[in-house]
């Protein structure tokens, strides 16, 4: 769902799926690709497993996320599941507290300004954020700048009315 929602909104998306079974060369290759990207969206699917004694990422992946957070690229990290995968170097961090499909969709909608972001942490994230902290962002409405070609007038009025979902796409002129 996460990938589908991203691809629905962007013309070009590269996806790397990393896990504890990823080799060091896989992790390094992914990091190198991300260094060349304009923007990185790092979706972390992690959940608390009872009886393991840990709530964060396994060490190998935590070190990789730390390296990612220290790059000079804009990185948005979305925690789908446990919020305890954060790192102090992360500059943009969104927590959903769930990896359910609806949470993945909501996270992408929030990232693209389609829905407002409202929420406060019910927990403390050590070295990252105190209890009840958070930001609020209103929904963003995408509008076309004037002058729009006449054939785009119906689309422009829908966008200004807030009815259309923001999406980067190429619009073809009618014949």
Short mmCIF file of C-alpha atoms in Angstrom, two decimals:
data_model
loop_
_atom_site.label_atom_id
_atom_site.label_comp_id
_atom_site.label_asym_id
_atom_site.label_seq_id
_atom_site.Cartn_x
_atom_site.Cartn_y
_atom_site.Cartn_z
CA UNK A 1 0.00 0.00 0.00
CA UNK A 2 2.80 2.44 0.93
CA UNK A 3 4.55 1.99 -2.42
CA UNK A 4 1.29 2.13 -4.37
CA UNK A 5 0.34 5.41 -2.70
CA UNK A 6 3.75 6.93 -3.46
CA UNK A 7 3.66 5.81 -7.09
CA UNK A 8 0.14 7.20 -7.44
CA UNK A 9 1.45 10.69 -6.64
CA UNK A 10 4.92 10.79 -8.22
CA UNK A 11 6.16 10.35 -11.77
CA UNK A 12 9.39 8.68 -10.72
CA UNK A 13 9.95 6.58 -7.61
CA UNK A 14 12.78 4.18 -6.79
CA UNK A 15 12.14 1.69 -4.01
CA UNK A 16 14.66 -0.20 -1.89
CA UNK A 17 13.36 -2.81 0.55
CA UNK A 18 15.82 -3.44 3.34
CA UNK A 19 15.63 -5.87 6.22
CA UNK A 20 17.82 -7.70 8.69
CA UNK A 21 18.57 -10.19 5.93
CA UNK A 22 19.97 -7.45 3.65
CA UNK A 23 23.70 -7.79 3.09
CA UNK A 24 26.14 -5.00 3.92
CA UNK A 25 26.64 -4.43 0.20
CA UNK A 26 22.84 -4.13 -0.27
CA UNK A 27 22.66 -1.57 2.53
CA UNK A 28 25.58 0.42 1.13
CA UNK A 29 24.18 0.32 -2.43
CA UNK A 30 20.81 1.62 -1.19
CA UNK A 31 22.53 4.41 0.72
CA UNK A 32 24.50 5.36 -2.40
CA UNK A 33 21.30 5.50 -4.49
CA UNK A 34 19.70 7.68 -1.84
CA UNK A 35 22.63 10.08 -1.91
CA UNK A 36 21.74 10.72 -5.57
CA UNK A 37 18.02 11.27 -4.92
CA UNK A 38 16.29 14.63 -4.68
CA UNK A 39 14.21 13.51 -1.70
CA UNK A 40 14.14 10.36 0.39
CA UNK A 41 11.01 8.95 2.00
CA UNK A 42 12.07 6.30 4.47
CA UNK A 43 9.13 4.15 5.51
CA UNK A 44 10.05 2.01 8.50
CA UNK A 45 7.78 -0.95 9.10
CA UNK A 46 8.62 -2.08 12.62
CA UNK A 47 6.49 -3.40 15.40
CA UNK A 48 7.07 -4.25 19.00
CA UNK A 49 7.39 -7.99 19.49
CA UNK A 50 6.55 -9.11 23.01
CA UNK A 51 9.33 -10.89 24.85
CA UNK A 52 12.23 -9.65 22.69
CA UNK A 53 13.38 -7.00 25.15
CA UNK A 54 13.69 -4.38 22.40
CA UNK A 55 11.31 -1.88 20.86
CA UNK A 56 13.48 -0.22 18.22
CA UNK A 57 15.17 -1.35 15.05
CA UNK A 58 17.69 -4.17 15.04
CA UNK A 59 21.23 -2.76 15.36
CA UNK A 60 22.18 -3.32 11.73
CA UNK A 61 19.19 -1.34 10.44
CA UNK A 62 19.44 1.30 13.17
CA UNK A 63 23.01 2.03 12.04
CA UNK A 64 21.85 2.30 8.43
CA UNK A 65 19.03 4.72 9.38
CA UNK A 66 21.57 6.80 11.32
CA UNK A 67 23.79 7.02 8.22
CA UNK A 68 20.77 7.98 6.14
CA UNK A 69 19.75 10.69 8.61
CA UNK A 70 23.23 12.20 8.42
CA UNK A 71 23.21 12.67 4.64
CA UNK A 72 22.71 16.15 3.21
CA UNK A 73 19.58 15.02 1.35
CA UNK A 74 16.09 15.86 2.58
CA UNK A 75 14.82 12.74 4.36
CA UNK A 76 11.29 12.22 5.60
CA UNK A 77 11.01 9.24 7.91
CA UNK A 78 7.64 7.61 8.46
CA UNK A 79 7.39 5.12 11.30
CA UNK A 80 4.66 2.59 10.55
CA UNK A 81 4.26 0.69 13.78
CA UNK A 82 6.45 1.49 16.74
CA UNK A 83 7.64 5.10 17.01
CA UNK A 84 10.85 3.98 18.74
CA UNK A 85 12.79 3.80 15.48
CA UNK A 86 13.61 7.50 15.57
CA UNK A 87 17.08 8.96 15.66
CA UNK A 88 18.07 12.45 16.90
CA UNK A 89 19.53 13.28 13.46
CA UNK A 90 16.15 12.77 11.74
CA UNK A 91 14.78 16.14 10.70
CA UNK A 92 11.29 15.11 9.55
CA UNK A 93 9.56 12.28 11.37
CA UNK A 94 5.95 11.08 11.20
CA UNK A 95 4.57 8.32 13.41
CA UNK A 96 1.44 6.33 12.61
CA UNK A 97 1.61 3.77 15.46
CA UNK A 98 0.23 1.20 13.03
CA UNK A 99 1.25 -0.53 9.83
CA UNK A 100 -2.34 -1.19 8.75
CA UNK A 101 -3.19 -0.28 5.16
CA UNK A 102 -5.29 2.68 6.29
CA UNK A 103 -2.32 4.03 8.28
CA UNK A 104 0.00 3.72 5.30
CA UNK A 105 -2.47 5.59 3.10
CA UNK A 106 -2.97 8.29 5.74
CA UNK A 107 0.80 8.76 6.13
CA UNK A 108 1.27 9.37 2.40
CA UNK A 109 -1.76 11.66 2.27
CA UNK A 110 -0.31 13.66 5.17
CA UNK A 111 3.10 13.81 3.48
CA UNK A 112 1.53 15.28 0.34
CA UNK A 113 -0.66 17.74 2.25
CA UNK A 114 -3.91 16.03 1.31
CA UNK A 115 -5.01 15.76 4.93
CA UNK A 116 -4.09 17.79 8.00
CA UNK A 117 -1.42 16.53 10.37
CA UNK A 118 -2.66 16.69 13.93
CA UNK A 119 -1.43 14.62 16.77
CA UNK A 120 0.63 14.55 19.89
CA UNK A 121 2.96 11.81 20.99
CA UNK A 122 1.47 9.64 23.72
CA UNK A 123 5.03 8.60 24.61
CA UNK A 124 8.48 10.10 24.99
CA UNK A 125 10.99 9.34 22.26
CA UNK A 126 14.32 9.48 24.10
CA UNK A 127 16.68 12.15 22.72
CA UNK A 128 14.10 13.00 20.03
CA UNK A 129 10.77 14.26 21.37
CA UNK A 130 9.06 14.68 24.73
CA UNK A 131 5.65 13.34 25.72
CA UNK A 132 2.73 15.22 24.08
CA UNK A 133 4.96 16.96 21.54
CA UNK A 134 4.10 17.21 17.87
CA UNK A 135 3.27 19.62 15.11
CA UNK A 136 0.08 20.53 13.36
CA UNK A 137 -0.13 21.23 9.66
CA UNK A 138 -3.27 22.15 7.81
CA UNK A 139 -4.23 20.45 4.59
CA UNK A 140 -2.56 22.01 1.53
CA UNK A 141 -4.58 22.82 -1.56
CA UNK A 142 -2.77 22.60 -4.87
CA UNK A 143 -3.72 25.30 -7.36
CA UNK A 144 -2.55 25.99 -10.87
CA UNK A 145 -0.87 29.34 -11.41
CA UNK A 146 -2.60 31.71 -13.83
CA UNK A 147 -2.79 31.93 -16.70
CA UNK A 148 -3.93 28.36 -17.18
CA UNK A 149 -4.70 27.16 -20.70
CA UNK A 150 -8.47 27.21 -21.34
CA UNK A 151 -8.65 23.42 -21.57
CA UNK A 152 -7.43 23.19 -17.96
CA UNK A 153 -10.10 25.56 -16.57
CA UNK A 154 -12.36 22.73 -15.29
CA UNK A 155 -9.40 21.11 -13.53
CA UNK A 156 -8.26 24.44 -12.09
CA UNK A 157 -11.66 25.14 -10.55
CA UNK A 158 -11.74 21.65 -9.01
CA UNK A 159 -8.26 22.15 -7.54
CA UNK A 160 -9.11 25.58 -6.14
CA UNK A 161 -12.22 24.10 -4.60
CA UNK A 162 -10.10 21.48 -2.86
CA UNK A 163 -11.89 18.57 -4.53
CA UNK A 164 -8.95 17.09 -6.42
CA UNK A 165 -6.17 15.08 -4.87
CA UNK A 166 -2.74 16.61 -5.47
CA UNK A 167 -0.84 14.51 -7.95
CA UNK A 168 2.05 15.18 -10.26
CA UNK A 169 1.04 14.10 -13.70
CA UNK A 170 1.46 15.18 -17.24
CA UNK A 171 -1.70 16.62 -18.72
CA UNK A 172 -2.22 16.07 -22.42
CA UNK A 173 -3.90 18.66 -24.59
CA UNK A 174 -7.06 17.44 -26.33
CA UNK A 175 -6.84 17.10 -30.11
#
